[in-house]
Coordinates of C-alpha atoms in Angstrom, one line a residue:
X1 CA 14.5 -4.9 17.0
X2 CA 14.8 -5.9 20.7
X3 CA 15.3 -9.4 19.5
X4 CA 18.2 -8.3 17.3
X5 CA 19.8 -6.4 20.2
X6 CA 19.4 -9.4 22.5
X7 CA 20.8 -11.7 20.0
X8 CA 23.9 -9.5 19.4
X9 CA 24.4 -9.1 23.2
X10 CA 23.9 -12.9 23.8
X11 CA 26.4 -13.9 21.1
X12 CA 28.8 -11.2 22.4
X13 CA 28.6 -12.4 26.0
X14 CA 28.7 -16.0 25.1
X15 CA 32.0 -15.3 23.2
X16 CA 33.4 -13.5 26.2
X17 CA 32.3 -16.2 28.6
X18 CA 33.8 -18.9 26.4
X19 CA 37.1 -16.9 26.4
X20 CA 36.9 -16.6 30.2
X21 CA 36.3 -20.3 30.6
X22 CA 39.2 -21.2 28.4
X23 CA 41.4 -18.7 30.2
X24 CA 40.2 -20.0 33.6
X25 CA 41.0 -23.6 32.5
X26 CA 44.5 -22.6 31.3
X27 CA 45.3 -20.5 34.3
X28 CA 43.7 -23.0 36.7
X29 CA 46.0 -25.7 35.3
X30 CA 49.0 -23.4 35.5
X31 CA 48.1 -22.3 39.1
X32 CA 47.4 -25.8 40.2
X33 CA 50.8 -27.2 39.0
X34 CA 52.6 -24.0 40.1
X35 CA 51.1 -24.2 43.7
X36 CA 51.7 -27.9 43.9
X37 CA 55.3 -27.6 42.8
X38 CA 55.8 -24.7 45.2
X39 CA 54.2 -26.7 48.0
X40 CA 56.3 -29.7 47.2
X41 CA 59.5 -27.6 47.2
X42 CA 58.4 -26.0 50.5
X43 CA 57.7 -29.2 52.2
X44 CA 60.9 -30.8 50.9
X45 CA 62.9 -27.9 52.2
X46 CA 61.3 -28.1 55.6
X47 CA 61.8 -31.8 55.8
X48 CA 65.4 -31.5 54.6
X49 CA 66.0 -28.9 57.3
X50 CA 64.6 -31.2 59.9
X51 CA 66.8 -34.0 58.6
X52 CA 69.9 -31.8 59.0
X53 CA 68.8 -31.0 62.6
X54 CA 68.3 -34.7 63.4
X55 CA 71.9 -35.4 62.3
X56 CA 73.4 -32.9 64.7
X57 CA 70.9 -33.0 67.6
X58 CA 70.6 -36.0 69.8
X59 CA 68.4 -34.6 72.5
X60 CA 65.0 -36.1 72.2
X61 CA 63.4 -33.1 74.0
X62 CA 65.0 -30.7 71.5
X63 CA 63.9 -32.8 68.6
X64 CA 60.3 -33.0 69.9
X65 CA 60.2 -29.2 70.4
X66 CA 61.5 -28.7 66.9
X67 CA 58.9 -31.1 65.5
X68 CA 56.1 -29.3 67.3
X69 CA 57.3 -25.9 66.2
X70 CA 57.6 -27.1 62.6
X71 CA 54.2 -28.8 62.7
X72 CA 52.6 -25.5 63.6
X73 CA 54.3 -23.8 60.7
X74 CA 53.2 -26.5 58.4
X75 CA 49.7 -26.9 59.8
X76 CA 50.3 -30.7 60.0
X77 CA 51.9 -33.5 62.0
X78 CA 55.5 -34.4 61.5
X79 CA 56.8 -38.0 61.9
X80 CA 60.3 -39.4 61.9
X81 CA 60.3 -43.0 60.8
X82 CA 62.9 -45.7 60.7
X83 CA 63.5 -47.7 57.6
X84 CA 60.8 -50.2 58.8
X85 CA 58.2 -47.4 59.0
X86 CA 58.1 -47.3 62.7
X87 CA 57.7 -43.9 64.4
X88 CA 60.8 -42.7 66.2
X89 CA 59.8 -39.1 66.8
X90 CA 56.5 -37.3 66.4
X91 CA 55.1 -33.8 66.8
X92 CA 52.1 -35.5 68.3
X93 CA 53.0 -36.8 71.7
X94 CA 49.9 -39.1 71.7
X95 CA 50.7 -40.8 68.4
X96 CA 51.3 -44.5 68.7
X97 CA 54.6 -46.0 67.9
X98 CA 53.4 -48.0 65.1
X99 CA 50.5 -46.7 63.0
X100 CA 48.7 -48.7 60.4
X101 CA 48.1 -45.7 58.1
X102 CA 51.8 -45.7 57.3
X103 CA 52.0 -48.3 54.6
X104 CA 55.2 -49.4 53.1
X105 CA 55.5 -48.1 49.6
X106 CA 58.2 -47.2 47.2
X107 CA 59.6 -43.9 48.1
X108 CA 62.0 -42.2 45.7
X109 CA 65.4 -41.2 46.7
X110 CA 66.2 -38.3 48.9
X111 CA 66.2 -36.0 45.9
X112 CA 62.5 -36.2 45.5
X113 CA 59.4 -35.9 47.8
X114 CA 56.7 -38.5 47.7
X115 CA 53.0 -37.5 47.9
X116 CA 50.0 -39.6 48.7
X117 CA 46.4 -38.7 49.3
X118 CA 44.5 -41.0 51.6
X119 CA 41.5 -40.6 54.0
X120 CA 41.3 -36.8 53.3
X121 CA 45.0 -36.3 54.2
X122 CA 48.1 -35.6 52.2
X123 CA 51.2 -37.6 53.1
X124 CA 54.5 -36.0 52.0
X125 CA 57.5 -38.4 52.6
X126 CA 61.2 -37.7 52.3
X127 CA 63.7 -40.5 52.3
X128 CA 66.8 -39.7 54.4
X129 CA 70.0 -39.3 52.5
X130 CA 71.7 -42.0 54.7
X131 CA 68.7 -44.3 53.9
X132 CA 68.2 -45.0 57.7
X133 CA 64.6 -43.9 57.6
X134 CA 62.0 -41.4 56.5
X135 CA 60.7 -38.0 57.5
X136 CA 56.9 -37.5 56.9
X137 CA 54.5 -34.7 57.2
X138 CA 50.7 -35.3 57.3
X139 CA 48.6 -32.4 56.4
X140 CA 44.8 -32.2 56.1
X141 CA 43.9 -31.9 52.4
X142 CA 41.9 -28.7 53.0
X143 CA 44.8 -27.0 54.8
X144 CA 47.2 -28.1 52.1
X145 CA 45.0 -26.7 49.3
X146 CA 43.9 -23.5 51.1
X147 CA 46.4 -21.5 49.2
X148 CA 45.2 -22.8 45.9
X149 CA 41.6 -22.1 46.9
X150 CA 42.5 -18.6 47.9
X151 CA 44.1 -18.1 44.4
X152 CA 41.0 -19.5 42.8
X153 CA 38.7 -17.2 44.9
X154 CA 40.8 -14.2 43.9
X155 CA 40.8 -15.3 40.2
X156 CA 37.0 -15.9 40.3
X157 CA 36.4 -12.5 41.9
X158 CA 38.7 -10.9 39.3
X159 CA 36.9 -12.7 36.5
X160 CA 33.5 -11.7 37.9
X161 CA 34.6 -8.0 38.1
X162 CA 36.0 -8.2 34.6
X163 CA 32.8 -9.8 33.3
X164 CA 30.7 -7.1 34.9
X165 CA 32.9 -4.4 33.5
X166 CA 32.8 -6.0 30.1
X167 CA 29.0 -6.5 30.3
X168 CA 28.5 -2.9 31.1
X169 CA 30.8 -1.7 28.3
X170 CA 29.2 -4.2 25.9
X171 CA 25.8 -2.9 26.7
X172 CA 26.9 0.6 26.1
X173 CA 28.7 -0.3 22.9
X174 CA 26.0 -2.5 21.6
X175 CA 23.3 0.1 22.4
X176 CA 25.4 2.7 20.6
X177 CA 25.8 0.4 17.6
X178 CA 22.4 -1.3 17.5
X179 CA 20.2 1.8 18.2
X180 CA 21.1 3.5 14.9
X181 CA 20.6 0.1 13.2
X182 CA 17.2 -0.3 14.9
X183 CA 16.1 3.2 13.9
X184 CA 17.4 2.6 10.4
X185 CA 15.6 -0.7 10.2
X186 CA 12.3 0.8 11.4
X187 CA 12.6 3.6 8.9
X188 CA 13.3 1.1 6.1
X189 CA 10.2 -0.8 7.1
X190 CA 8.1 2.4 6.9
X191 CA 9.6 3.2 3.5
X192 CA 8.8 -0.3 2.4
X193 CA 5.2 0.3 3.4
X194 CA 5.1 3.4 1.2
X195 CA 5.5 6.0 4.0
X196 CA 8.2 8.1 2.3
X197 CA 7.9 10.8 5.0
X198 CA 9.6 8.5 7.5
X199 CA 13.0 9.8 8.8
X200 CA 15.6 8.5 11.2
X201 CA 17.9 10.3 13.6
X202 CA 21.3 11.2 12.1
X203 CA 24.3 10.5 14.3
X204 CA 26.8 13.1 13.1
X205 CA 30.5 12.5 13.6
X206 CA 30.0 8.7 13.9
X207 CA 30.7 6.1 11.3
X208 CA 27.4 4.3 12.0
X209 CA 25.6 7.6 11.3
X210 CA 26.5 7.3 7.6
X211 CA 23.8 4.6 7.3
X212 CA 21.1 6.8 8.8
X213 CA 22.2 9.8 6.8
X214 CA 22.1 7.8 3.6
X215 CA 18.8 6.3 4.5
X216 CA 17.3 9.8 5.0
X217 CA 18.7 11.0 1.7
X218 CA 17.1 7.9 0.1
X219 CA 13.8 8.7 1.8
X220 CA 13.8 12.3 0.7
X221 CA 14.6 11.3 -2.9
X222 CA 11.9 8.6 -2.8
X223 CA 9.4 11.2 -1.5
X224 CA 10.3 13.7 -4.2
X225 CA 10.1 11.0 -6.9
X226 CA 6.8 9.7 -5.5
X227 CA 5.3 13.2 -5.3
X228 CA 6.4 13.9 -8.9
X229 CA 5.1 10.5 -10.1
X230 CA 1.8 11.0 -8.2
X231 CA 1.5 14.5 -9.7
X232 CA 2.2 13.3 -13.2
X233 CA -0.2 10.3 -12.6
X234 CA -2.9 12.6 -11.4
X235 CA -2.5 15.0 -14.3
X236 CA -2.5 12.1 -16.7
X237 CA -5.5 10.4 -15.2
X238 CA -7.3 13.8 -15.0
X239 CA -6.5 14.4 -18.7
X240 CA -7.5 10.9 -19.8
X241 CA -10.8 10.9 -17.8
X242 CA -11.8 14.4 -18.8
X243 CA -10.8 14.5 -22.4
X244 CA -13.6 15.0 -24.8
X245 CA -13.0 11.7 -26.6
X246 CA -13.3 8.1 -25.5
X247 CA -10.0 6.3 -24.9
X248 CA -9.0 2.7 -24.5
X249 CA -5.5 1.3 -23.8
X250 CA -4.8 -2.3 -24.8
X251 CA -1.5 -4.1 -24.0
X252 CA 0.6 -6.1 -26.5
X253 CA -1.2 -9.3 -25.6
X254 CA -4.7 -7.8 -26.3
X255 CA -5.7 -7.2 -22.7
X256 CA -7.6 -4.0 -21.9
X257 CA -5.7 -1.9 -19.3
X258 CA -7.8 1.3 -19.2
X259 CA -11.2 2.6 -20.3
X260 CA -11.8 6.3 -19.6
X261 CA -15.0 7.9 -18.4
X262 CA -15.9 9.6 -21.7
X263 CA -16.0 6.2 -23.4
X264 CA -18.4 4.9 -20.8
X265 CA -20.6 8.0 -21.3
X266 CA -20.5 7.8 -25.1
X267 CA -21.2 4.1 -25.4
X268 CA -23.4 3.8 -22.3
X269 CA -21.5 0.6 -21.5
X270 CA -20.7 -0.8 -18.0
X271 CA -17.0 -1.3 -18.8
X272 CA -15.8 -1.8 -15.2
X273 CA -15.2 -5.5 -15.8
X274 CA -13.5 -4.9 -19.2
X275 CA -10.2 -4.2 -17.5
X276 CA -8.0 -7.3 -17.6
X277 CA -10.0 -9.0 -20.3
X278 CA -9.1 -9.6 -23.9
X279 CA -10.6 -7.0 -26.2
X280 CA -12.2 -9.4 -28.6
X281 CA -14.0 -11.1 -25.7
X282 CA -15.7 -7.9 -24.4
X283 CA -16.0 -5.6 -27.4
X284 CA -19.6 -5.8 -28.7
X285 CA -18.7 -3.9 -31.9
X286 CA -17.2 -5.9 -34.9
X287 CA -16.0 -2.8 -36.6
X288 CA -13.8 -1.8 -33.6
X289 CA -12.4 -5.3 -33.4
X290 CA -11.4 -5.1 -37.0
X291 CA -9.6 -1.8 -36.5
X292 CA -7.7 -3.2 -33.5
X293 CA -6.7 -6.4 -35.4
X294 CA -5.5 -4.3 -38.4
X295 CA -3.3 -2.2 -36.0
X296 CA -1.8 -5.3 -34.5
X297 CA -1.1 -6.8 -37.9
X298 CA 0.4 -3.7 -39.6
X299 CA 1.8 -1.9 -36.5
X300 CA 0.7 1.3 -38.2
X301 CA -1.8 4.0 -37.4
X302 CA -5.4 3.2 -38.5
X303 CA -8.1 5.9 -38.9
X304 CA -11.7 5.0 -39.8
X305 CA -15.2 6.6 -39.7
X306 CA -17.7 4.1 -38.4
X307 CA -21.3 4.1 -37.5
X308 CA -22.2 2.3 -34.3
X309 CA -25.7 1.5 -33.0
X310 CA -25.9 2.4 -29.3
X311 CA -29.2 1.2 -27.8
X312 CA -31.9 3.0 -29.8
X313 CA -29.5 5.7 -31.2
X314 CA -27.0 5.5 -34.0
X315 CA -23.8 7.4 -33.6
X316 CA -20.9 8.3 -35.9
X317 CA -17.3 8.0 -34.7
X318 CA -14.0 8.9 -36.0
X319 CA -11.9 6.0 -34.6
X320 CA -8.1 6.5 -34.4
X321 CA -6.0 3.5 -33.5
X322 CA -2.2 3.9 -33.0
X323 CA 0.4 1.4 -31.9
X324 CA 2.5 2.2 -28.8
X325 CA 6.2 1.3 -29.4
X326 CA 9.1 1.0 -26.9
X327 CA 12.6 2.4 -27.4
X328 CA 13.6 -0.7 -29.4
X329 CA 10.7 -0.4 -31.7
X330 CA 8.8 -3.3 -30.2
X331 CA 5.0 -3.2 -29.9
X332 CA 3.9 -2.4 -26.3
X333 CA 0.2 -1.9 -26.9
X334 CA -2.5 0.0 -28.7
X335 CA -4.3 3.2 -27.9
X336 CA -7.8 3.7 -29.3
X337 CA -9.4 7.2 -29.5
X338 CA -13.1 7.6 -30.3
X339 CA -14.1 11.1 -31.5
X340 CA -17.9 11.5 -31.5
X341 CA -18.8 13.2 -34.8
X342 CA -22.5 12.5 -34.6
X343 CA -23.3 16.2 -34.2
X344 CA -21.0 17.1 -37.0
X345 CA -22.8 14.6 -39.2
X346 CA -26.1 15.9 -38.1
X347 CA -25.0 19.5 -38.8
X348 CA -23.7 18.4 -42.2
X349 CA -27.0 16.8 -43.0
X350 CA -28.9 19.8 -41.7
X351 CA -26.8 22.0 -43.9
X352 CA -27.6 19.8 -46.9
X353 CA -31.3 19.7 -46.0
X354 CA -31.2 23.5 -45.4
X355 CA -29.7 24.2 -48.8
X356 CA -32.1 21.8 -50.5
X357 CA -35.2 23.1 -48.6
X358 CA -34.3 26.8 -49.1
X359 CA -33.7 26.1 -52.8
X360 CA -37.0 24.4 -53.0
X361 CA -38.9 27.0 -51.0
X362 CA -37.5 29.8 -53.0
X363 CA -37.9 28.1 -56.3
X364 CA -41.6 27.7 -56.0
X365 CA -42.6 31.3 -55.5
X366 CA -39.9 32.6 -57.9
X367 CA -41.1 30.1 -60.6
X368 CA -44.7 31.3 -60.1
X369 CA -43.6 35.0 -60.3
X370 CA -41.6 34.4 -63.4
X371 CA -44.2 32.3 -65.1
X372 CA -47.1 34.8 -64.5
X373 CA -44.9 37.7 -65.4
X374 CA -44.0 36.1 -68.7
X375 CA -47.7 35.3 -69.3
X376 CA -48.6 38.9 -68.7
X377 CA -45.9 40.1 -71.0
X378 CA -47.0 37.7 -73.7
X379 CA -50.4 39.5 -73.9
X380 CA -52.4 38.2 -71.0
X381 CA -52.1 41.6 -69.5
X382 CA -54.5 43.0 -72.1
X383 CA -57.3 41.0 -70.5
X384 CA -58.4 42.7 -67.3
X385 CA -59.8 39.5 -65.7
X386 CA -56.6 37.5 -66.3
X387 CA -54.4 40.5 -65.4
X388 CA -56.1 40.9 -62.0
X389 CA -56.0 37.2 -61.3
X390 CA -52.3 36.8 -62.2
X391 CA -51.3 39.9 -60.2
X392 CA -53.2 38.6 -57.2
X393 CA -51.3 35.3 -57.4
X394 CA -48.0 37.2 -57.9
X395 CA -48.8 39.3 -54.8
X396 CA -49.6 36.1 -52.7
X397 CA -46.3 34.5 -53.9
X398 CA -44.4 37.7 -53.1
X399 CA -46.0 37.7 -49.6
X400 CA -45.0 34.0 -49.2
X401 CA -41.4 34.8 -50.4
X402 CA -41.3 37.8 -48.0
X403 CA -42.5 35.6 -45.1
X404 CA -39.9 33.0 -45.9
X405 CA -37.1 35.6 -46.0
X406 CA -38.3 37.2 -42.8
X407 CA -38.4 33.8 -41.1
X408 CA -34.9 33.1 -42.3
X409 CA -33.7 36.4 -41.0
X410 CA -35.4 35.8 -37.6
X411 CA -34.0 32.3 -37.4
X412 CA -30.5 33.5 -38.2
X413 CA -30.8 36.3 -35.7
X414 CA -32.0 34.0 -32.9
X415 CA -29.3 31.4 -33.6
X416 CA -26.6 34.0 -33.5
X417 CA -28.0 35.4 -30.3
X418 CA -29.7 38.8 -29.9
X419 CA -30.3 41.2 -27.1
X420 CA -33.7 40.9 -25.5
X421 CA -35.5 44.1 -24.6
X422 CA -36.7 42.8 -21.2
X423 CA -39.4 44.3 -19.2
X424 CA -42.2 43.2 -17.0
X425 CA -44.8 41.4 -19.2
X426 CA -48.2 40.0 -18.3
X427 CA -48.2 36.8 -20.4
X428 CA -51.9 36.3 -19.8
X429 CA -52.7 39.7 -21.2
X430 CA -50.4 39.2 -24.1
X431 CA -52.2 35.9 -24.9
X432 CA -55.5 37.7 -24.9
X433 CA -54.2 40.2 -27.4
X434 CA -53.0 37.4 -29.6
X435 CA -56.4 35.7 -29.3
X436 CA -58.0 38.7 -31.1
X437 CA -55.5 38.3 -34.0
X438 CA -55.9 34.5 -34.4
X439 CA -59.7 34.2 -33.7
X440 CA -60.7 35.0 -37.4
X441 CA -58.4 32.2 -38.7
X442 CA -59.9 29.8 -36.2
X443 CA -63.5 30.8 -37.1
X444 CA -62.7 30.5 -40.8
X445 CA -61.6 26.8 -40.3
X446 CA -64.4 26.1 -37.8
X447 CA -62.0 25.5 -34.9
X448 CA -62.9 26.3 -31.3
X449 CA -60.1 28.5 -29.9
X450 CA -60.2 29.1 -26.1
X451 CA -58.0 30.9 -23.6
X452 CA -57.7 30.1 -19.8
X453 CA -55.6 32.3 -17.5
X454 CA -55.0 31.6 -13.8
X455 CA -52.9 33.4 -11.2
X456 CA -50.5 36.3 -11.5
X457 CA -48.8 35.7 -14.9
X458 CA -46.4 38.6 -14.8
X459 CA -42.8 37.7 -15.9
X460 CA -39.6 39.2 -17.3
X461 CA -39.4 39.0 -21.1
X462 CA -39.4 40.7 -24.5
X463 CA -43.0 41.3 -25.3
X464 CA -42.7 41.2 -29.2
X465 CA -40.7 37.9 -29.0
X466 CA -43.2 36.4 -26.5
X467 CA -46.0 37.3 -28.8
X468 CA -44.1 35.7 -31.7
X469 CA -43.9 32.5 -29.7
X470 CA -47.6 32.4 -29.0
X471 CA -48.6 33.3 -32.6
X472 CA -46.3 30.7 -34.1
X473 CA -47.5 27.9 -31.8
X474 CA -51.2 28.7 -32.0
X475 CA -51.0 29.2 -35.8
X476 CA -49.2 25.9 -36.1
X477 CA -52.0 24.2 -34.1
X478 CA -54.7 25.8 -36.2
X479 CA -52.9 24.7 -39.3
X480 CA -52.7 21.0 -38.3
X481 CA -56.1 20.8 -36.7
X482 CA -59.0 19.8 -38.9
X483 CA -62.4 21.6 -38.9
X484 CA -64.5 20.9 -35.8
X485 CA -61.4 20.6 -33.7
X486 CA -60.3 22.5 -30.6
X487 CA -57.2 24.5 -29.7
X488 CA -56.9 25.5 -26.0
X489 CA -54.4 28.0 -24.7
X490 CA -53.6 27.9 -21.0
X491 CA -51.5 30.4 -19.0
X492 CA -50.8 29.4 -15.3
X493 CA -48.7 30.8 -12.5
X494 CA -46.3 28.5 -10.8
X495 CA -44.0 29.1 -7.8
X496 CA -41.0 30.4 -9.8
X497 CA -42.3 30.0 -13.4
X498 CA -45.2 30.9 -15.7
X499 CA -46.5 28.0 -17.7
X500 CA -47.8 28.4 -21.2
X501 CA -49.7 25.3 -22.5
X502 CA -51.1 25.0 -26.0
X503 CA -53.2 21.9 -26.7
X504 CA -55.0 20.9 -29.9
X505 CA -56.9 18.0 -31.3
X506 CA -55.0 18.0 -34.6
X507 CA -53.4 15.2 -36.6
X508 CA -50.7 14.6 -34.0
X509 CA -47.0 13.7 -34.4
X510 CA -45.3 10.3 -34.6
X511 CA -43.0 9.5 -31.7
X512 CA -40.1 9.1 -34.0
X513 CA -40.7 12.5 -35.5
X514 CA -41.0 14.5 -32.2
X515 CA -37.2 15.0 -31.8
X516 CA -37.0 16.6 -35.3
X517 CA -40.0 19.0 -35.3
X518 CA -37.7 21.8 -34.1
X519 CA -35.4 21.4 -37.1
X520 CA -35.4 24.0 -39.8
X521 CA -37.8 23.2 -42.7
X522 CA -39.0 20.0 -41.1
X523 CA -42.7 19.3 -41.7
X524 CA -44.9 16.6 -40.2
X525 CA -47.3 16.8 -43.1
X526 CA -45.3 18.4 -45.9
X527 CA -48.1 18.7 -48.4
X528 CA -50.5 20.3 -46.0
X529 CA -48.0 22.8 -44.6
X530 CA -46.8 23.9 -48.0
X531 CA -50.4 24.4 -49.2
X532 CA -51.1 26.4 -46.1
X533 CA -48.2 28.7 -46.8
X534 CA -46.0 27.5 -44.0
X535 CA -42.2 27.9 -44.3
X536 CA -41.2 25.1 -41.9
X537 CA -39.2 27.5 -39.8
X538 CA -41.8 28.5 -37.2
X539 CA -41.0 25.8 -34.5
X540 CA -37.2 26.3 -35.0
X541 CA -37.7 30.0 -34.3
X542 CA -39.9 29.2 -31.2
X543 CA -37.3 26.9 -29.8
X544 CA -34.5 29.6 -30.0
X545 CA -36.8 32.3 -28.6
X546 CA -37.8 30.1 -25.6
X547 CA -34.1 29.3 -24.9
X548 CA -33.3 33.0 -25.1
X549 CA -35.8 33.6 -22.3
X550 CA -34.1 30.7 -20.3
X551 CA -37.3 28.7 -20.7
X552 CA -37.9 25.0 -21.6
X553 CA -40.3 23.5 -24.1
X554 CA -41.7 20.0 -24.2
X555 CA -43.9 18.2 -26.6
X556 CA -46.5 15.4 -26.1
X557 CA -48.3 14.0 -29.0
X558 CA -49.9 10.9 -30.5
X559 CA -51.0 10.5 -34.1
X560 CA -54.8 11.2 -34.5
X561 CA -55.1 12.5 -30.9
X562 CA -53.5 16.0 -31.2
X563 CA -50.4 17.6 -29.7
X564 CA -49.5 19.5 -26.5
X565 CA -46.8 22.1 -26.2
X566 CA -45.7 23.0 -22.7
X567 CA -43.4 26.0 -22.0
X568 CA -42.0 27.1 -18.7
X569 CA -40.8 30.7 -18.4
X570 CA -38.9 31.8 -15.3
X571 CA -40.5 34.8 -13.6
X572 CA -37.2 36.5 -13.1
X573 CA -34.9 36.6 -16.0
X574 CA -31.1 37.0 -15.3
X575 CA -29.3 38.0 -18.4

């Protein structure tokens, strides 16, 4: 801004200086001619006066005295010449009678005064009216022009004083004018950089202050608009990034503008480089490309359920594609929303499986009960041997039906949530009590059942529920372990947890089946488990009871090598 101020001041002063120069030239020309004319008139008057005296005075002494007096007044030498240019009288008593510097020249009549500049002197010659000679005054050029120089000096001093005054006033005026402009320009630069908090001083009561006031109003409005826009942008970005569905924005030319965080998490894709690329170049899923293409072609909403393989998983998505139109109804782009319905599909499948399994599990004992009851009614009851055999089978089927119903009730209660009767429980002692219950079953199958307890295994928990966990897991191991195998139960104290480990040498579980073993009615070996009287609900109940105690359960297993269930219970339970 200093450059701007200097440029304004320079142009302003150059203009003033140019005016002064023109004014000086005009006035100098006027002064020069005015002084010259005045000097010519003065010298003519003096010489005419001397001519009149010469006509009436014949005394040489008087004439010489007159000439000397006049020469002092004129600051020069006066000569009276005859018509042949010879000196008759002179104010200088030492002047020669005939001087070569007086050259004959045409001298106008007595009405005019002749002027000649030679050898640094000015010669003013007046021809006598009677044409008998000439009267001449010789003045040094400097003396003759001293008056003009004095005027020039006075004019120069006047011009200099005026220039200084104008310079001072100009500096004040320019500073007063340029300073607000400088401040306004600086504020405008800050606004251009995005600093909408910048303000400039407002010069109230001055016309130039309107600019600064308007600029401040603009800055305040921009700041408000920016804050509002930033707030809306932040809310929109927060909403887009944290919404539960994946979202992609595509412009009218097919270029991807936005991919939200949920999409990246759902599809496990590194989509950072997708932005700015055409969708059909980066989308790895043909079904999604087809949905986008259909939306472009029809400019209508498209909704499809699609199955997409993601790495080793398969997920179900409800894909919603909608065109984004401007005010004139022209397509601006497309928004794609991905709703993950995998869990819903799984729940739907579980529900179907549950209905099918429950129906099947209930059908078998009910069919047995009905069949043997009909047999007894048809006359088999008269035979004591058949009657006792059928009644025993009916009792066993009733027990199986009762166990199934009880497991269903327990599972329903655990899934809906229930209040634990927490107390201090020694898990090691509880396992020992359970050992006494399960030892006969192990001995019957020829399986070695062992218990190992180390450390203080006291924890917060519901004793009956913990016992149910141990019984279900150990019974499950005994069921799937062939004769001659081993089942080891280990209870160990950790820093903040108590670990329960149950390891067997049974048939094991395939890796693909491990994620499903905690589903209701899921069986690794369906034939064996049904024959053993299992309901397929034990592990599902165990999972919910462990989670109710804020614990974690893990499974490690290989087919033919057995299985290992590891549960970590926190010592202190915060409900």
